[in-house]
Amino acid sequence: MIQTPFLARQEHFVVVGSTNDVVRGWLAAGEPEVCLAVADEQSAGRGREGRTWSAPAGRALLMSLGFRPTWLAPDRVWRLAAVTSLAMADAAEAVADLAAGSVRLKWPNDLVVDIDGIGLRKLAGVLGETEGLGGDDPRAVIGIGINADWPASEFPPELADTMTSLHQAAGGRSIEPTHLLEVFLTRLETGISALRAGDFAAAAWVDRQLTTGRTIRLVGHGGDEEIVRALRSDPGSGALVVADPASPTGERIVVSGEIRHVRLDGVV
């Protein structure tokens, strides 16, 4: 793996249960930020709301980053995941030779791309987990899994209609996960350095939002569904602003913890 002073610790695993669990353990043991665990394969990888995230060995870039965000206000820690998503979107476009802005962010935690003749497909997922926010030892783990060199012919049948990979997006060209990691880390270091200085790339985060202006389905934790129109994503809070005719302002705020899924046509 690339060696950089930006990372206090980095390790590569052939197989691991969950890179998020590995990094959480490092932070609990006192490891300084930024630490990075990368795996060729995860046996217990997970996504948001406890869903699983799996990929064949070597076909995806699976990793987790650990932070000690004493330098961020608790209500701004979500920006670590946002900066991670932006860095990966930029890196994915560079490595796969995609047009700038073609990798979009689907609120709250997915990266998606529009495949010619197929439509929108999920490319990557981001999972942020935090502990101790507001205390003297805050910790944040940001996990990301992105389908890299995974041919469409090998997609699981149950996911083939909703997922994609950089291999497919690049028209079948081979995508080396190690190279993707190197490009990603360069962009991430720039984004985190800016965030430390109080500069969040709000305009870039807003511009990449796919959900804005679309009619979507919000699925609650109990399975209840609501069809709403997404107006914008708020770069101050990270929340989604949706239309609400019953509200005096005509809109209301939705935070990610309130919902289980956000559904768009053709995208999980």
PDB file of N, CA and C in Angstrom, residues 45 47 51-56 60 62 110-113 115 118-125 145 147 150-165 168 261 263 266-268:
ATOM      1  N   GLY A  45     -18.691  -8.102   6.452  1.00  0.00           N
ATOM      2  CA  GLY A  45     -18.840  -6.695   6.097  1.00  0.00           C
ATOM      3  C   GLY A  45     -20.287  -6.271   6.226  1.00  0.00           C
ATOM      4  N   GLY A  47     -23.289  -2.863   5.880  1.00  0.00           N
ATOM      5  CA  GLY A  47     -23.655  -1.542   5.424  1.00  0.00           C
ATOM      6  C   GLY A  47     -24.549  -0.886   6.459  1.00  0.00           C
ATOM      7  N   ARG A  51     -27.227  -4.021   7.198  1.00  0.00           N
ATOM      8  CA  ARG A  51     -27.241  -4.805   5.977  1.00  0.00           C
ATOM      9  C   ARG A  51     -25.824  -5.281   5.657  1.00  0.00           C
ATOM     10  N   THR A  52     -25.730  -6.375   4.931  1.00  0.00           N
ATOM     11  CA  THR A  52     -24.423  -6.926   4.602  1.00  0.00           C
ATOM     12  C   THR A  52     -23.822  -6.230   3.392  1.00  0.00           C
ATOM     13  N   TRP A  53     -22.480  -6.247   3.326  1.00  0.00           N
ATOM     14  CA  TRP A  53     -21.773  -5.735   2.160  1.00  0.00           C
ATOM     15  C   TRP A  53     -20.697  -6.763   1.834  1.00  0.00           C
ATOM     16  N   SER A  54     -20.828  -7.415   0.705  1.00  0.00           N
ATOM     17  CA  SER A  54     -19.868  -8.454   0.347  1.00  0.00           C
ATOM     18  C   SER A  54     -19.479  -8.323  -1.107  1.00  0.00           C
ATOM     19  N   ALA A  55     -18.288  -8.838  -1.419  1.00  0.00           N
ATOM     20  CA  ALA A  55     -17.799  -8.830  -2.789  1.00  0.00           C
ATOM     21  C   ALA A  55     -16.754  -9.938  -2.901  1.00  0.00           C
ATOM     22  N   PRO A  56     -16.581 -10.500  -4.092  1.00  0.00           N
ATOM     23  CA  PRO A  56     -15.548 -11.522  -4.270  1.00  0.00           C
ATOM     24  C   PRO A  56     -14.168 -10.953  -3.971  1.00  0.00           C
ATOM     25  N   ALA A  60     -13.280  -5.694  -5.212  1.00  0.00           N
ATOM     26  CA  ALA A  60     -13.720  -4.413  -4.654  1.00  0.00           C
ATOM     27  C   ALA A  60     -12.616  -3.837  -3.777  1.00  0.00           C
ATOM     28  N   LEU A  62     -12.227  -2.470  -0.248  1.00  0.00           N
ATOM     29  CA  LEU A  62     -12.949  -2.522   1.017  1.00  0.00           C
ATOM     30  C   LEU A  62     -12.044  -1.966   2.103  1.00  0.00           C
ATOM     31  N   ASP A 110     -24.687   6.566  -0.381  1.00  0.00           N
ATOM     32  CA  ASP A 110     -24.315   5.751  -1.532  1.00  0.00           C
ATOM     33  C   ASP A 110     -23.644   6.580  -2.617  1.00  0.00           C
ATOM     34  N   LEU A 111     -22.768   5.937  -3.379  1.00  0.00           N
ATOM     35  CA  LEU A 111     -22.229   6.503  -4.600  1.00  0.00           C
ATOM     36  C   LEU A 111     -22.854   5.743  -5.757  1.00  0.00           C
ATOM     37  N   VAL A 112     -23.374   6.462  -6.737  1.00  0.00           N
ATOM     38  CA  VAL A 112     -24.057   5.835  -7.869  1.00  0.00           C
ATOM     39  C   VAL A 112     -23.537   6.429  -9.166  1.00  0.00           C
ATOM     40  N   VAL A 113     -23.772   5.696 -10.261  1.00  0.00           N
ATOM     41  CA  VAL A 113     -23.360   6.171 -11.572  1.00  0.00           C
ATOM     42  C   VAL A 113     -24.403   5.728 -12.588  1.00  0.00           C
ATOM     43  N   ILE A 115     -25.141   4.215 -15.972  1.00  0.00           N
ATOM     44  CA  ILE A 115     -24.506   3.390 -17.005  1.00  0.00           C
ATOM     45  C   ILE A 115     -25.289   3.522 -18.305  1.00  0.00           C
ATOM     46  N   ILE A 118     -28.397   1.420 -19.452  1.00  0.00           N
ATOM     47  CA  ILE A 118     -28.839   0.613 -18.315  1.00  0.00           C
ATOM     48  C   ILE A 118     -29.543   1.473 -17.270  1.00  0.00           C
ATOM     49  N   GLY A 119     -28.950   2.604 -16.944  1.00  0.00           N
ATOM     50  CA  GLY A 119     -29.541   3.505 -15.956  1.00  0.00           C
ATOM     51  C   GLY A 119     -28.699   3.604 -14.696  1.00  0.00           C
ATOM     52  N   LEU A 120     -29.289   4.185 -13.673  1.00  0.00           N
ATOM     53  CA  LEU A 120     -28.579   4.413 -12.419  1.00  0.00           C
ATOM     54  C   LEU A 120     -28.319   3.109 -11.695  1.00  0.00           C
ATOM     55  N   ARG A 121     -27.094   2.974 -11.190  1.00  0.00           N
ATOM     56  CA  ARG A 121     -26.703   1.786 -10.451  1.00  0.00           C
ATOM     57  C   ARG A 121     -25.817   2.183  -9.269  1.00  0.00           C
ATOM     58  N   LYS A 122     -25.897   1.386  -8.213  1.00  0.00           N
ATOM     59  CA  LYS A 122     -25.089   1.636  -7.020  1.00  0.00           C
ATOM     60  C   LYS A 122     -23.662   1.158  -7.251  1.00  0.00           C
ATOM     61  N   LEU A 123     -22.708   2.038  -6.968  1.00  0.00           N
ATOM     62  CA  LEU A 123     -21.296   1.752  -7.147  1.00  0.00           C
ATOM     63  C   LEU A 123     -20.589   1.487  -5.819  1.00  0.00           C
ATOM     64  N   ALA A 124     -20.985   2.232  -4.788  1.00  0.00           N
ATOM     65  CA  ALA A 124     -20.287   2.144  -3.497  1.00  0.00           C
ATOM     66  C   ALA A 124     -21.224   2.543  -2.370  1.00  0.00           C
ATOM     67  N   GLY A 125     -20.857   2.113  -1.176  1.00  0.00           N
ATOM     68  CA  GLY A 125     -21.591   2.486   0.025  1.00  0.00           C
ATOM     69  C   GLY A 125     -20.625   2.966   1.089  1.00  0.00           C
ATOM     70  N   GLY A 145     -16.975   0.704   0.795  1.00  0.00           N
ATOM     71  CA  GLY A 145     -16.768  -0.415  -0.116  1.00  0.00           C
ATOM     72  C   GLY A 145     -17.170   0.026  -1.507  1.00  0.00           C
ATOM     73  N   ASN A 147     -17.161  -1.179  -5.618  1.00  0.00           N
ATOM     74  CA  ASN A 147     -16.961  -2.259  -6.578  1.00  0.00           C
ATOM     75  C   ASN A 147     -15.998  -1.772  -7.654  1.00  0.00           C
ATOM     76  N   TRP A 150     -14.856  -5.710 -11.014  1.00  0.00           N
ATOM     77  CA  TRP A 150     -15.876  -6.744 -10.884  1.00  0.00           C
ATOM     78  C   TRP A 150     -16.711  -6.770 -12.170  1.00  0.00           C
ATOM     79  N   PRO A 151     -16.505  -7.748 -13.059  1.00  0.00           N
ATOM     80  CA  PRO A 151     -17.268  -7.805 -14.315  1.00  0.00           C
ATOM     81  C   PRO A 151     -18.755  -8.000 -14.057  1.00  0.00           C
ATOM     82  N   ALA A 152     -19.571  -7.388 -14.881  1.00  0.00           N
ATOM     83  CA  ALA A 152     -21.025  -7.504 -14.725  1.00  0.00           C
ATOM     84  C   ALA A 152     -21.498  -8.948 -14.849  1.00  0.00           C
ATOM     85  N   SER A 153     -20.766  -9.759 -15.600  1.00  0.00           N
ATOM     86  CA  SER A 153     -21.154 -11.158 -15.769  1.00  0.00           C
ATOM     87  C   SER A 153     -21.068 -11.953 -14.474  1.00  0.00           C
ATOM     88  N   GLU A 154     -20.356 -11.395 -13.485  1.00  0.00           N
ATOM     89  CA  GLU A 154     -20.184 -12.081 -12.205  1.00  0.00           C
ATOM     90  C   GLU A 154     -21.033 -11.484 -11.088  1.00  0.00           C
ATOM     91  N   PHE A 155     -21.874 -10.490 -11.400  1.00  0.00           N
ATOM     92  CA  PHE A 155     -22.717  -9.902 -10.362  1.00  0.00           C
ATOM     93  C   PHE A 155     -23.693 -10.950  -9.834  1.00  0.00           C
ATOM     94  N   PRO A 156     -23.984 -10.931  -8.524  1.00  0.00           N
ATOM     95  CA  PRO A 156     -24.997 -11.849  -7.986  1.00  0.00           C
ATOM     96  C   PRO A 156     -26.348 -11.565  -8.644  1.00  0.00           C
ATOM     97  N   PRO A 157     -27.092 -12.588  -9.028  1.00  0.00           N
ATOM     98  CA  PRO A 157     -28.374 -12.381  -9.722  1.00  0.00           C
ATOM     99  C   PRO A 157     -29.333 -11.481  -8.954  1.00  0.00           C
ATOM    100  N   GLU A 158     -29.338 -11.590  -7.628  1.00  0.00           N
ATOM    101  CA  GLU A 158     -30.275 -10.806  -6.829  1.00  0.00           C
ATOM    102  C   GLU A 158     -29.903  -9.323  -6.753  1.00  0.00           C
ATOM    103  N   LEU A 159     -28.669  -8.973  -7.181  1.00  0.00           N
ATOM    104  CA  LEU A 159     -28.226  -7.580  -7.128  1.00  0.00           C
ATOM    105  C   LEU A 159     -27.927  -6.996  -8.504  1.00  0.00           C
ATOM    106  N   ALA A 160     -27.956  -7.828  -9.520  1.00  0.00           N
ATOM    107  CA  ALA A 160     -27.515  -7.400 -10.848  1.00  0.00           C
ATOM    108  C   ALA A 160     -28.304  -6.226 -11.410  1.00  0.00           C
ATOM    109  N   ASP A 161     -29.551  -6.065 -10.992  1.00  0.00           N
ATOM    110  CA  ASP A 161     -30.378  -4.975 -11.516  1.00  0.00           C
ATOM    111  C   ASP A 161     -30.173  -3.654 -10.791  1.00  0.00           C
ATOM    112  N   THR A 162     -29.375  -3.658  -9.728  1.00  0.00           N
ATOM    113  CA  THR A 162     -29.230  -2.430  -8.949  1.00  0.00           C
ATOM    114  C   THR A 162     -27.777  -2.013  -8.722  1.00  0.00           C
ATOM    115  N   MET A 163     -26.817  -2.907  -8.950  1.00  0.00           N
ATOM    116  CA  MET A 163     -25.420  -2.590  -8.668  1.00  0.00           C
ATOM    117  C   MET A 163     -24.614  -2.416  -9.951  1.00  0.00           C
ATOM    118  N   THR A 164     -23.425  -1.846  -9.794  1.00  0.00           N
ATOM    119  CA  THR A 164     -22.475  -1.753 -10.895  1.00  0.00           C
ATOM    120  C   THR A 164     -21.072  -1.758 -10.309  1.00  0.00           C
ATOM    121  N   SER A 165     -20.093  -1.601 -11.178  1.00  0.00           N
ATOM    122  CA  SER A 165     -18.695  -1.556 -10.773  1.00  0.00           C
ATOM    123  C   SER A 165     -17.964  -0.571 -11.670  1.00  0.00           C
ATOM    124  N   GLN A 168     -17.446  -2.109 -15.090  1.00  0.00           N
ATOM    125  CA  GLN A 168     -18.565  -1.947 -16.012  1.00  0.00           C
ATOM    126  C   GLN A 168     -18.688  -0.509 -16.495  1.00  0.00           C
ATOM    127  N   HIS A 261     -34.321   3.465   4.435  1.00  0.00           N
ATOM    128  CA  HIS A 261     -33.920   3.507   3.036  1.00  0.00           C
ATOM    129  C   HIS A 261     -34.422   4.802   2.398  1.00  0.00           C
ATOM    130  N   ARG A 263     -35.440   5.499  -1.501  1.00  0.00           N
ATOM    131  CA  ARG A 263     -35.613   4.772  -2.755  1.00  0.00           C
ATOM    132  C   ARG A 263     -35.773   5.717  -3.939  1.00  0.00           C
ATOM    133  N   GLY A 266     -34.736   2.386  -9.830  1.00  0.00           N
ATOM    134  CA  GLY A 266     -33.544   1.738 -10.367  1.00  0.00           C
ATOM    135  C   GLY A 266     -32.333   1.758  -9.484  1.00  0.00           C
ATOM    136  N   VAL A 267     -32.456   2.329  -8.277  1.00  0.00           N
ATOM    137  CA  VAL A 267     -31.311   2.424  -7.372  1.00  0.00           C
ATOM    138  C   VAL A 267     -31.729   1.943  -5.996  1.00  0.00           C
ATOM    139  N   VAL A 268     -30.881   1.096  -5.355  1.00  0.00           N
ATOM    140  CA  VAL A 268     -31.249   0.661  -3.998  1.00  0.00           C
ATOM    141  C   VAL A 268     -31.051   1.771  -3.008  1.00  0.00           C
TER     142      VAL A 268
END
